[in-house]
Coordinates of C-alpha atoms and ligand atoms in Angstrom, one line a residue:
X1 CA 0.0 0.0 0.0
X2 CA 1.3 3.6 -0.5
X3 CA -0.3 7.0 -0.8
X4 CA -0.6 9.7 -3.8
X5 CA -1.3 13.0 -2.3
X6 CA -3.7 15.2 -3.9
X7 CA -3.8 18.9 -4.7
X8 CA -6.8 19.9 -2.1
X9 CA -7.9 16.2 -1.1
X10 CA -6.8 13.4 1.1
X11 CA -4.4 11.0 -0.6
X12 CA -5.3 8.5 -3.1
X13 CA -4.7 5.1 -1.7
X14 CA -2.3 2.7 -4.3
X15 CA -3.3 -1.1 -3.5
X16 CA -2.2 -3.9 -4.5
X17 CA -2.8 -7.4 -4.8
X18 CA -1.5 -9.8 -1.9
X19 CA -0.8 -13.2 -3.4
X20 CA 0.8 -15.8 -1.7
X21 CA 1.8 -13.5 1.7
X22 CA 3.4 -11.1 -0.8
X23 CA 1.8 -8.0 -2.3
X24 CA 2.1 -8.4 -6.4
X25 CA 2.3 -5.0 -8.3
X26 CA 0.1 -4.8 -12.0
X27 CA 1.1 -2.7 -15.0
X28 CA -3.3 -2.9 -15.1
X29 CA -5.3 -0.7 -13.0
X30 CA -8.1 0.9 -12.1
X31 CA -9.2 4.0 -10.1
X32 CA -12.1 3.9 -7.6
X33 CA -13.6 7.6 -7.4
X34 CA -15.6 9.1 -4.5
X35 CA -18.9 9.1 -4.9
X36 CA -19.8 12.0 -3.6
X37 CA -16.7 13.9 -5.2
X38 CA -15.9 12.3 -8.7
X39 CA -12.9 14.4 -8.3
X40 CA -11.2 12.9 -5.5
X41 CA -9.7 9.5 -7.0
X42 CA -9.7 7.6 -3.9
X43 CA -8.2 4.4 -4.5
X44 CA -6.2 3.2 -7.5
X45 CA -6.5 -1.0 -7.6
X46 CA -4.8 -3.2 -10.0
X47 CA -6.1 -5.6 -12.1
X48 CA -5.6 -9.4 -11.5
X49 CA -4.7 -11.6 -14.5
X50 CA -6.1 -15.4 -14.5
X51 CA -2.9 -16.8 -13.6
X52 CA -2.3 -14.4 -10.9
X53 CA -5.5 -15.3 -9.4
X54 CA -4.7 -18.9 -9.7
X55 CA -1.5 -18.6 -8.2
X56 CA -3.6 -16.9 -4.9
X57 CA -5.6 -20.3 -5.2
X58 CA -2.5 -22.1 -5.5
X59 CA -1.0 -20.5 -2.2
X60 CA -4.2 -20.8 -0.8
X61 CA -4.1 -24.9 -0.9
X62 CA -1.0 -25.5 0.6
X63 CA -1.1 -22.5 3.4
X64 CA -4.6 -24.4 4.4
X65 CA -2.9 -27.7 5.5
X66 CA -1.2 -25.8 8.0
X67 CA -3.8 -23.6 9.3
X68 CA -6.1 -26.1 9.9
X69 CA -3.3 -28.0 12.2
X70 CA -3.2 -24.6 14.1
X71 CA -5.7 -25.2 17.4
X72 CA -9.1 -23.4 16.6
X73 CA -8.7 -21.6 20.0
X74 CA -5.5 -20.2 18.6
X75 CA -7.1 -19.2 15.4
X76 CA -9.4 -17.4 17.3
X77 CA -6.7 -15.0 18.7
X78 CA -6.1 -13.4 15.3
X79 CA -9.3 -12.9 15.2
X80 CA -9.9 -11.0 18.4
X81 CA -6.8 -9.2 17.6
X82 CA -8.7 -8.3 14.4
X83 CA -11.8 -7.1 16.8
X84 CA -9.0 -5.0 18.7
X85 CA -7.6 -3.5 15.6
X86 CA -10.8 -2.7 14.4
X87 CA -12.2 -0.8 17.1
X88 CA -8.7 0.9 17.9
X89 CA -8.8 2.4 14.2
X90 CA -12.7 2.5 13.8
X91 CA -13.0 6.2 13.4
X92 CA -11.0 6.8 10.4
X93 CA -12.0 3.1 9.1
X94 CA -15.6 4.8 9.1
X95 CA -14.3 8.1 7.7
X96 CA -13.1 5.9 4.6
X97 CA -16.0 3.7 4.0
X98 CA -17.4 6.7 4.3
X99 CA -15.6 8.5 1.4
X100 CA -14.8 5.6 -0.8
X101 CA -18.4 4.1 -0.9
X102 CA -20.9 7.0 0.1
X103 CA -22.3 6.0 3.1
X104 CA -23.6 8.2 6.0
X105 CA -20.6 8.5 8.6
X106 CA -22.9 7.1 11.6
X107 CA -24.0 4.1 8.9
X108 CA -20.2 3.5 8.3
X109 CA -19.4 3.3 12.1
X110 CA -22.0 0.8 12.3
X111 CA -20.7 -1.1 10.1
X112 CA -17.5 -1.3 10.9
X113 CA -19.6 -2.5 14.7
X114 CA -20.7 -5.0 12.6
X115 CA -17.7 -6.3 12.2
X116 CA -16.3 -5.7 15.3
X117 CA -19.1 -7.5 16.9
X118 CA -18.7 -10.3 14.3
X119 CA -15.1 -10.5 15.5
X120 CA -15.8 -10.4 19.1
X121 CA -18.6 -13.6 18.7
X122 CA -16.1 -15.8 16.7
X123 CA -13.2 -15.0 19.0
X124 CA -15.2 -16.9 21.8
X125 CA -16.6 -19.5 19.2
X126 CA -12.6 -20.7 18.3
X127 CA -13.4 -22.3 21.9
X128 CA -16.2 -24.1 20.9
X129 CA -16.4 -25.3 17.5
X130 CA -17.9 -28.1 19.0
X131 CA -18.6 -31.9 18.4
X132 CA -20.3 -34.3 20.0
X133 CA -19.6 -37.5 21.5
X134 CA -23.0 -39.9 20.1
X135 CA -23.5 -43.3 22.0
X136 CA -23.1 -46.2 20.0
X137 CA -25.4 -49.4 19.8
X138 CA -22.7 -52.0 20.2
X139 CA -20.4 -52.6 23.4
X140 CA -17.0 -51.4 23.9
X141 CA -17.9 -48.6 20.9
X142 CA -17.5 -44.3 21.1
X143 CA -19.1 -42.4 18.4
X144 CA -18.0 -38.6 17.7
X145 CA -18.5 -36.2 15.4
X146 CA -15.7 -33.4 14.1
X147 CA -16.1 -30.7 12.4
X148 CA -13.6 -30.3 9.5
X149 CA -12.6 -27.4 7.4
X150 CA -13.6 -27.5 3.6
X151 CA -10.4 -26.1 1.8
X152 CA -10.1 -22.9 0.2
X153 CA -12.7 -20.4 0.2
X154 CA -13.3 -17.7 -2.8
X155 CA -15.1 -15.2 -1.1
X156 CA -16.7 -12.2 -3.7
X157 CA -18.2 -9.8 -2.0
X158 CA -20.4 -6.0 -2.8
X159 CA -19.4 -2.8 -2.0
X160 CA -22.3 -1.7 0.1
X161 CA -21.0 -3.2 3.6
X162 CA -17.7 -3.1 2.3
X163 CA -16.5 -4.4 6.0
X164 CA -18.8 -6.3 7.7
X165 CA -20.3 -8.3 4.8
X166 CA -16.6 -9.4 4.0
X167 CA -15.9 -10.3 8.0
X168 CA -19.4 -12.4 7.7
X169 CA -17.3 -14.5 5.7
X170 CA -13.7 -14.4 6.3
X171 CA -13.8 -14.3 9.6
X172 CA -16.0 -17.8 10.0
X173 CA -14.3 -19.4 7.5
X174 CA -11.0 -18.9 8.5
X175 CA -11.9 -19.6 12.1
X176 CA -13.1 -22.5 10.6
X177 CA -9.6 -23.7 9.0
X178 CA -10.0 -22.6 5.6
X179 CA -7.8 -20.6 3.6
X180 CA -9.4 -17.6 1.5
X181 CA -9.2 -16.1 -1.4
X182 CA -11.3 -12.7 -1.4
X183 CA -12.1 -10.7 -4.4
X184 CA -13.4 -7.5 -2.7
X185 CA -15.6 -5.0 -5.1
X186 CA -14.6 -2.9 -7.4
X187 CA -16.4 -0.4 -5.7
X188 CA -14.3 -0.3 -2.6
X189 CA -11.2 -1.8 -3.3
X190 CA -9.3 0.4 -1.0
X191 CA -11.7 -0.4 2.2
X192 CA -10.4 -3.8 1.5
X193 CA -6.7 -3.3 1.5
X194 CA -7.0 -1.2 5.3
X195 CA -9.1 -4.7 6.4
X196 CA -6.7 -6.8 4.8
X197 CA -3.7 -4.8 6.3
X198 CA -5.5 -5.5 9.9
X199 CA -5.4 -8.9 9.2
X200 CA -1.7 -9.1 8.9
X201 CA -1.2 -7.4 11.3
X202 CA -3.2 -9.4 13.8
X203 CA -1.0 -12.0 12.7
X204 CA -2.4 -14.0 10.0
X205 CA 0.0 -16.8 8.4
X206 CA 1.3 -16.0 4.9
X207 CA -0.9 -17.4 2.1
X208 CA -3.7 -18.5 4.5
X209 CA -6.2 -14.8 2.8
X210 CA -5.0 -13.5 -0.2
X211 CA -6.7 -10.4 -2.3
X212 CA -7.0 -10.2 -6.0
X213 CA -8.5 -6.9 -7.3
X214 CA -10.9 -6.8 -10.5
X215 CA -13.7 -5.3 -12.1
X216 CA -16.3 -6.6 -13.9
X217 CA -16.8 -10.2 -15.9
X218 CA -13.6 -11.1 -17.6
X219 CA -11.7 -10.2 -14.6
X220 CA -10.6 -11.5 -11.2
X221 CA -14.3 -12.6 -9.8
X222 CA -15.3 -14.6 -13.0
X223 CA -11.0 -16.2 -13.2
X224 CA -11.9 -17.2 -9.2
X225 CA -15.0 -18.9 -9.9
X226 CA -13.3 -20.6 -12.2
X227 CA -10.8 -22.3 -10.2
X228 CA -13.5 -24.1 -9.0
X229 CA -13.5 -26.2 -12.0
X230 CA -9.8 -26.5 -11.9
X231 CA -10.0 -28.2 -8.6
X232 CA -8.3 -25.0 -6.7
X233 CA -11.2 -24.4 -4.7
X234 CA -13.6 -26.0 -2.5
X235 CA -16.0 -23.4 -1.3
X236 CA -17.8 -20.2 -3.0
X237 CA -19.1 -17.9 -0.8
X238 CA -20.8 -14.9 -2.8
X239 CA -23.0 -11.8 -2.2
X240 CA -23.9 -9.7 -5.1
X241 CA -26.8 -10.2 -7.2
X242 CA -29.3 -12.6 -8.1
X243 CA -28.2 -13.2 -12.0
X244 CA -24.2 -13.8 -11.1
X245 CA -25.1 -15.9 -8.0
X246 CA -27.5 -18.4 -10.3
X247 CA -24.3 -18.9 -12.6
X248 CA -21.9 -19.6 -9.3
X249 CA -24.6 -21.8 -8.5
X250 CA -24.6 -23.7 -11.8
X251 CA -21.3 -23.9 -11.8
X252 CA -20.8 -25.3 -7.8
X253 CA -23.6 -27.4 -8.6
X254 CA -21.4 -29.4 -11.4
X255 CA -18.5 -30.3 -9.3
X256 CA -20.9 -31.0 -6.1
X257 CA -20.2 -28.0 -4.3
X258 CA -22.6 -26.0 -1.8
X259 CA -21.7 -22.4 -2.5
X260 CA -22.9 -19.5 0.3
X261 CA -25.1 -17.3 -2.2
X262 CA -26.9 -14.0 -0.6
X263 CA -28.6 -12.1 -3.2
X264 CA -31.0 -10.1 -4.0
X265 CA -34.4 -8.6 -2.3
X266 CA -37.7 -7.4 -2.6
X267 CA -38.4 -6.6 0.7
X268 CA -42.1 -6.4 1.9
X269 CA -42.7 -4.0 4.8
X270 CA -46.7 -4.2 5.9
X271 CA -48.5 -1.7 7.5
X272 CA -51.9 -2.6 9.2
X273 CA -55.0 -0.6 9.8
X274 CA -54.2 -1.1 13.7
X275 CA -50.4 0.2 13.3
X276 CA -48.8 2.6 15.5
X277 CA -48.9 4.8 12.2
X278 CA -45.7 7.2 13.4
X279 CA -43.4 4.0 13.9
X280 CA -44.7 2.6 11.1
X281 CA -43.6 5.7 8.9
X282 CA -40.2 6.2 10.3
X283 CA -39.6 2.6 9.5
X284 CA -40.6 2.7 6.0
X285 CA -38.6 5.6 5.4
X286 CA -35.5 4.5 6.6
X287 CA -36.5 0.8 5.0
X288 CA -36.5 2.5 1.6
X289 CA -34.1 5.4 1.5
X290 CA -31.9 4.8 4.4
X291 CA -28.0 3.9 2.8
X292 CA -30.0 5.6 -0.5
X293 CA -31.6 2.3 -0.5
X294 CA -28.3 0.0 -1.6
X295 CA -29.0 -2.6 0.8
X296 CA -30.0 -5.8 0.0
X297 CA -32.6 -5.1 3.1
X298 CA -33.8 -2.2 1.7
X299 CA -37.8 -2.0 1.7
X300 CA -39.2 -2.6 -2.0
X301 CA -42.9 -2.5 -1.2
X302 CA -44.9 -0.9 1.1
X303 CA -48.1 -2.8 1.6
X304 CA -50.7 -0.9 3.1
X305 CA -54.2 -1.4 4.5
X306 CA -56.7 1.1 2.2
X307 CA -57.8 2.4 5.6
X308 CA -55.3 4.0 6.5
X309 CA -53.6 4.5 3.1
X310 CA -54.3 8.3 3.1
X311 CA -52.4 8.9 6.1
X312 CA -49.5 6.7 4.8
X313 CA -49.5 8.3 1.7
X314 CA -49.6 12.0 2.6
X315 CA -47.3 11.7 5.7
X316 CA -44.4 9.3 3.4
X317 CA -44.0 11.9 0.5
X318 CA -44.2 14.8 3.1
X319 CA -41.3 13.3 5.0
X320 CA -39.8 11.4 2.1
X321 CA -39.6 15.2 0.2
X322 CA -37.9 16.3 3.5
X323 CA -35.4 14.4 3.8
X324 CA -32.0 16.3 3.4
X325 CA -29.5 14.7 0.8
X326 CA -25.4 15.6 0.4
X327 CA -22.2 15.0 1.7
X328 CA -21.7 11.6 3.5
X329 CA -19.5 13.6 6.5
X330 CA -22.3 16.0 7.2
X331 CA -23.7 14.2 10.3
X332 CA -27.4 15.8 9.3
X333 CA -28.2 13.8 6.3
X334 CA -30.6 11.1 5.8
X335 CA -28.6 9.5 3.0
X336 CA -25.3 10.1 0.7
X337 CA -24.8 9.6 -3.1
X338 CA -25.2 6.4 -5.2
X339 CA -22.5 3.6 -4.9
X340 CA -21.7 4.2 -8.8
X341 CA -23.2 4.9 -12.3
X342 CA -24.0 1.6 -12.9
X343 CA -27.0 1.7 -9.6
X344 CA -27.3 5.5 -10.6
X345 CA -28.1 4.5 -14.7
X346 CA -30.3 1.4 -13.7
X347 CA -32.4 3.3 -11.4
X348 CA -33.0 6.5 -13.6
X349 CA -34.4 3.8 -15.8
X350 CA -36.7 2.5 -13.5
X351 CA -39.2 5.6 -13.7
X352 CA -39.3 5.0 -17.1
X353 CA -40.4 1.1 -16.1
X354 CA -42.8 2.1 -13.3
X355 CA -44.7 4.3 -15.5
X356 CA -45.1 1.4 -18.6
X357 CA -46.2 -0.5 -15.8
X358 CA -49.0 2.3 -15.1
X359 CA -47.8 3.1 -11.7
X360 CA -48.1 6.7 -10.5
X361 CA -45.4 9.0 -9.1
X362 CA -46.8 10.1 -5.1
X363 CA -43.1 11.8 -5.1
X364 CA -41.2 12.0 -8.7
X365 CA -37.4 10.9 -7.9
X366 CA -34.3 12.4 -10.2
X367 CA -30.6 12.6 -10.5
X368 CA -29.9 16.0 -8.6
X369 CA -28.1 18.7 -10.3
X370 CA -26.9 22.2 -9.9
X371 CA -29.6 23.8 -10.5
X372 CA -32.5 21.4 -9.4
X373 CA -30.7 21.2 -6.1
X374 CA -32.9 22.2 -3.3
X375 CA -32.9 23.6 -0.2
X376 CA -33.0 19.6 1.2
X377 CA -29.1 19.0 -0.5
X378 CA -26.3 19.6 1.0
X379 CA -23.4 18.5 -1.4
X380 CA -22.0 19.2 -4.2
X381 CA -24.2 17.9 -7.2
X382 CA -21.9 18.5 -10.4
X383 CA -19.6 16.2 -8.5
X384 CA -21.2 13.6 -6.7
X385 CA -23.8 10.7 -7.8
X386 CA -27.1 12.2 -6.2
X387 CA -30.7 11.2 -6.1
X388 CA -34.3 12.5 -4.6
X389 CA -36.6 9.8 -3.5
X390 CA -39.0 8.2 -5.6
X391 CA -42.5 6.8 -4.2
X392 CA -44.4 4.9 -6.6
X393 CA -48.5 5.0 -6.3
X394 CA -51.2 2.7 -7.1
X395 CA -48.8 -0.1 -7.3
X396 CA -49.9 -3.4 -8.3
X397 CA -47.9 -6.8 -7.0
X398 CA -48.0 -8.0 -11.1
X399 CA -45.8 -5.0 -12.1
X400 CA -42.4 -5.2 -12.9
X401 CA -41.4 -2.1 -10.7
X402 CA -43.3 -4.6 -7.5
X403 CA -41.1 -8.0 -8.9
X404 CA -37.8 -5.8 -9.3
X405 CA -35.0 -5.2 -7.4
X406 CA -33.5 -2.0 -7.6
X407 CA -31.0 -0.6 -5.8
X408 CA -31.5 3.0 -5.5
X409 CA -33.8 5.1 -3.7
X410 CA -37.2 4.3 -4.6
X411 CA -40.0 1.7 -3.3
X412 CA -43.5 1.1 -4.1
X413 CA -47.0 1.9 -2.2
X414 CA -49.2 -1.5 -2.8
X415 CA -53.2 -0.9 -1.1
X416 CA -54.4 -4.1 0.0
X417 CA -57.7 -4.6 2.2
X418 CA -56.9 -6.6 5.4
X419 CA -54.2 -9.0 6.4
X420 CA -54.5 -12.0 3.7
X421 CA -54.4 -9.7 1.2
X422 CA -51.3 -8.3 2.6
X423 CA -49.7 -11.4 3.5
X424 CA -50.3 -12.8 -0.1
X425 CA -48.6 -9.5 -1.2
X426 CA -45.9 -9.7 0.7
X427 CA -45.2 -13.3 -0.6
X428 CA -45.6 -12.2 -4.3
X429 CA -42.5 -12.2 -5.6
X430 CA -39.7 -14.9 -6.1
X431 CA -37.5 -13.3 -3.5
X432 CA -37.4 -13.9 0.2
X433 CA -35.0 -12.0 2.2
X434 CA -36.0 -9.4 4.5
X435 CA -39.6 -8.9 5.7
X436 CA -41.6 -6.7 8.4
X437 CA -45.3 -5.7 9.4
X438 CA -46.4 -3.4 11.6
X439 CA -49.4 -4.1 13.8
X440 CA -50.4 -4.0 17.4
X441 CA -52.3 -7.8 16.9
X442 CA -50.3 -10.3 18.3
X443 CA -52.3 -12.6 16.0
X444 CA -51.5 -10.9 13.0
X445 CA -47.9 -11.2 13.9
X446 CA -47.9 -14.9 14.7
X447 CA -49.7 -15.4 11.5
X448 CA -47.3 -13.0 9.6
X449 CA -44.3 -14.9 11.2
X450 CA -45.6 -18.3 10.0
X451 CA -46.5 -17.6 7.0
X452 CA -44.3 -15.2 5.4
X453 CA -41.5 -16.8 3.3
X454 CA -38.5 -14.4 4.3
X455 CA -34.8 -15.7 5.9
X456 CA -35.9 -12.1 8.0
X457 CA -38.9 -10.8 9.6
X458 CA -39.4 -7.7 11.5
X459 CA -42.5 -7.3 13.7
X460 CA -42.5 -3.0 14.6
X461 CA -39.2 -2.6 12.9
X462 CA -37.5 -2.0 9.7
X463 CA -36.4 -4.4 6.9
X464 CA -33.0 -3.8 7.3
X465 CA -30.8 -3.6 10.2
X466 CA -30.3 -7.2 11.0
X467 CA -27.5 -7.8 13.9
X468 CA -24.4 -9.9 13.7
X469 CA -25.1 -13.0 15.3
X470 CA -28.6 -14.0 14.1
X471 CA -28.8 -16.2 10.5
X472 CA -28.6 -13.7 7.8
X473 CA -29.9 -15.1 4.3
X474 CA -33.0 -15.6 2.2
X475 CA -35.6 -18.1 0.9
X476 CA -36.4 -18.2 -3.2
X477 CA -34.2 -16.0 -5.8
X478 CA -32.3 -14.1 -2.3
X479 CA -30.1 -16.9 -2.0
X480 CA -30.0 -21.1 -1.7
X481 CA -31.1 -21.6 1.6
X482 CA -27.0 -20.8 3.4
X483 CA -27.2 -18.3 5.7
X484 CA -24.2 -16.1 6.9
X485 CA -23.3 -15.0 11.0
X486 CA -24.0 -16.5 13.9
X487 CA -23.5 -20.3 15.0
X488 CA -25.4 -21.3 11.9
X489 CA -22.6 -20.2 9.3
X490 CA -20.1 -22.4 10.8
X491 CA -22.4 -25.3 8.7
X492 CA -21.7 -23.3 5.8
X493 CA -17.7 -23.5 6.2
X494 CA -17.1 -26.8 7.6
X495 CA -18.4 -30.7 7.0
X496 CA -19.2 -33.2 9.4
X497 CA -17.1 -35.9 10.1
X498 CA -18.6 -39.1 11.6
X499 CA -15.5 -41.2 14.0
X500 CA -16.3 -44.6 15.3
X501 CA -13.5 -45.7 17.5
X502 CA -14.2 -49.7 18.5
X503 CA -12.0 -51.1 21.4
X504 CA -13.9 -54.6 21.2
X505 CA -11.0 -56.0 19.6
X506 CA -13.4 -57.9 17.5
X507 CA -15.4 -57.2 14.6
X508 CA -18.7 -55.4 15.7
X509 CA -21.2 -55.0 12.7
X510 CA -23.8 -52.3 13.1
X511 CA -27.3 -53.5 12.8
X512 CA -26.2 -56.9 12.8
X513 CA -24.6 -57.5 15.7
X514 CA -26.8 -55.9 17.9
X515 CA -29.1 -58.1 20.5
X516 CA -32.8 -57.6 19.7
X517 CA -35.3 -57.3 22.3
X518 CA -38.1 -60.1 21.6
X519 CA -40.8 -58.3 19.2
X520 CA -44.6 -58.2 20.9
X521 CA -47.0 -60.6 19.6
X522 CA -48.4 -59.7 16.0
X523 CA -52.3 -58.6 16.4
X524 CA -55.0 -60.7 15.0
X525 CA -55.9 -58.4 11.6
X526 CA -56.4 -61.6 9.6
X527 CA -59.6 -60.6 8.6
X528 CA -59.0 -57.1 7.4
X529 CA -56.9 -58.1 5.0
X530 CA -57.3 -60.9 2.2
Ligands
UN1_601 C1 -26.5 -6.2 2.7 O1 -27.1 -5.2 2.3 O2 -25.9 -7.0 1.9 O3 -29.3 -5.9 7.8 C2 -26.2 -6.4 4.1 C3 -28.7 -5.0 7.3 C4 -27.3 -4.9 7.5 C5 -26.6 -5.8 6.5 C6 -27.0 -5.6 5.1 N1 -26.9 -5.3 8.8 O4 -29.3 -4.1 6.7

């Protein structure tokens, strides 16, 4: 790593890639611009060629043997050294998530507490990892089970949560005794050198994570997945978007692999008639446009009982209008700019989409420019990726804009009259990832928490905001059924092992050998039956 300075700006960061426990320099690069400043070249990133890539892979195989001999206890300590480094260096962390992805300053601290609390949980988990000890049915016979580590790990991860999404999955699978190879995103390639640097430094082993930079297919994502069929790796573990993830899937599925895919959402969030109707609003609005509505949580639809749809819909576009917009520092905004183009482009297009559909704008979202810049902005909009809200009306669940994701901020008001109706809403589209309804009926939220098909469900709360230690991951198109954090994503980056240990000195064989108890008389049911 090095530093550029820049007339005016903080310094550009130079990464490179680290293959192997040595960092590779590349004639190929690529620049990562601030968002919010398309003037302030933030990171510069090489380019990873396929045989660099499989080199990391390479490294990655022959580093794991070792690491897994290392006591999982012991593994753990570089990860709470990790949790240490993190918190020590959290503020400026946050300040460059913050500038190198877009995201509110208090949103980026949070994340990096995701992390850190990610960190802190596994630390204690390296003294777990536990087995069992099973008893057998023969005599002078123990039965245990291990957990083993798969291999190497490609993790490819989005630049949204550029830290904790990426400690979701290298901090498990490492713990786990795997080796990694993580292609961070393109969009915050410079976020991932400064975690990769903590890792070092909390004493990694050489070769056991190495980082290969690229952008876009042909490039070091797409040459990673590919060493799957080469034999180099064992394990995917992926979070982007529902289309890439299907084609890791395909291509896992061939060599009998069970990748980690979390994908893509269109989030329900319900509001009743009987709904505290304030909570319910602040909810929704953070749901949609909190993190300009780049999560994978985001809310996509608002379903709302036609009761008290007037309410919903004057109070949302008064608030949602009033929501102040701009630099990602200034602690008073509600959100920052768009990750990149590519969200910005895709949801400029949607308007166009929603309208085909015949949807209605309640509040008409658009790019923000000099001059259209109100008194709500508080950036600088010739420079940085900015958008107003967009509310769509009269929204119906057959619509492309209510089947959709799009990451950006805009979501959908759908008017349904009572709970099925909502309910059968909510389930109507092929995603399941995040979910919430607010209601005072404790019925309605059993009934909502049994039959909603969402990996997430709020009851009074927002879609998004899930914490570190509860199973994060989706049902349908939002993923295949592996979910990430807590004890359940150890299942995702280690296999069972079944050890019979017989002392009998003798050959014992199950089922066989085993002394039956006499079986009860058969009952008379000769004449039922011919
Ligand atoms: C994502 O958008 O991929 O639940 C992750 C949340 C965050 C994580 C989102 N804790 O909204």
């Amino acid at each position: 790593m090095d530093v550029k300075p820049q007339q005016g700006l903080p310094s550009t960061l130079v990464v490179q890639n680290f293959i192997a426990g040595a960092p590779r320099a590349s004639a190929a690069t690529f620049e990562r611009r601030n968002p919010a400043n398309r003037d302030d070249v933030v990171t510069v990133a090489p380019l990873a060629t396929a045989s660099e890539v499989q080199e990391a892979c390479k490294a990655a195989k022959a580093a794991q043997k070792q690491w897994a001999r290392v006591p999982a206890p012991q593994r753990a300590q570089v990860i709470g050294r990790l949790g240490e480094l993190l918190r020590a260096n959290k503020e400026p962390l946050s300040r460059f998530v913050s500038r190198e992805m877009g995201k509110p300053l208090r949103e980026a601290r949070g994340s990096v507490q995701e992390a850190i609390d990610t960190a802190e949980f596994f630390q204690s988990e390296g003294r777990r990892l536990y087995g069992q000890t099973v008893p057998s049915e023969l005599t002078q016979k123990e039965l245990f089970t291990y957990r083993r580590p798969i291999g190497v790990t490609a993790v490819i991860t989005a630049g949204n949560f550029p830290i904790a999404v990426p400690s979701w999955k290298l901090i498990p699978a490492l713990l786990c005794g795997n080796s990694v190879v993580w292609k961070p995103s393109d969009d915050a390639p410079g976020v991932a050198a400064l975690f990769f640097d903590l890792w070092l430094r909390a004493g990694l082993p050489d070769g056991v994570l190495s980082v290969v930079h690229g952008r876009g297919a042909g490039s070091a994502g797409e040459f990673l997945v590919q060493q799957v069929e080469a034999g180099l790796v064992d394990k995917v573990s992926f979070t982007g978007s529902t289309q890439v993830g299907r084609s890791i899937g395909e291509i896992c599925g061939r060599q009998l692999q069970t990748p980690s895919l979390e994908l893509g959402g269109k989030n329900p969030l319900v509001i009743l008639a009987d709904a505290d109707l304030e909570l319910a609003i602040e909810g929704a609005l953070w749901a949609s446009f909190g993190t300009a509505g780049q999560r994978c949580t985001s809310a996509g639809n608002i379903i709302v009982d036609q009761r008290v749809m007037p309410e919903v819909r004057a109070q949302l576009k008064r608030r949602a209008e009033a929501l102040v917009i701009g630099d990602p520092l200034n602690e008073a905004i509600a959100y920052g700019p768009m990750i990149n183009e590519r969200f910005l482009k895709n949801w400029i297009a949607q308007r166009e989409r929603g309208l085909a559909d015949g949807a209605s704008l309640l509040v008409d979202g658009a790019r923000i420019a000099k001059e259209t810049a109100g008194e709500h902005f508080v950036g600088d909009a010739e420079r940085g990726l900015y958008a107003t809200p967009r509310i769509f009306d009269k929204v119906t669940m057959s619509m492309s804009v209510a089947q959709e994701e799009c990451f950006g901020p805009t979501v959908n008001l759908v008017e349904v009259n009572g709970f099925d109706e909502a309910l059968a809403a909510a389930n109507a589209t092929p995603y399941g990832l995040s979910s919430a309804i607010y209601t005072r009926d404790a019925s309605a939220m059993l009934r909502f928490k049994e039959g909603i098909s969402a990996g997430m469900t709020s009851i009074n709360n927002s879609t998004t905001g899930a914490e570190a230690h509860l199973p994060f991951g989706g049902n349908g198109w939002s993923g295949n059924g592996t979910r990430e954090s807590g004890i359940w994503v150890i299942d995702a980056y280690t296999r069972w092992q079944a050890v019979n240990v017989d002392l009998a000195g003798k050959l014992q064989k199950a089922q066989i050998d085993v002394a039956d108890a006499a079986p009860p008389d058969p009952l008379d049911w000769a004449a039922l039956v011919q």
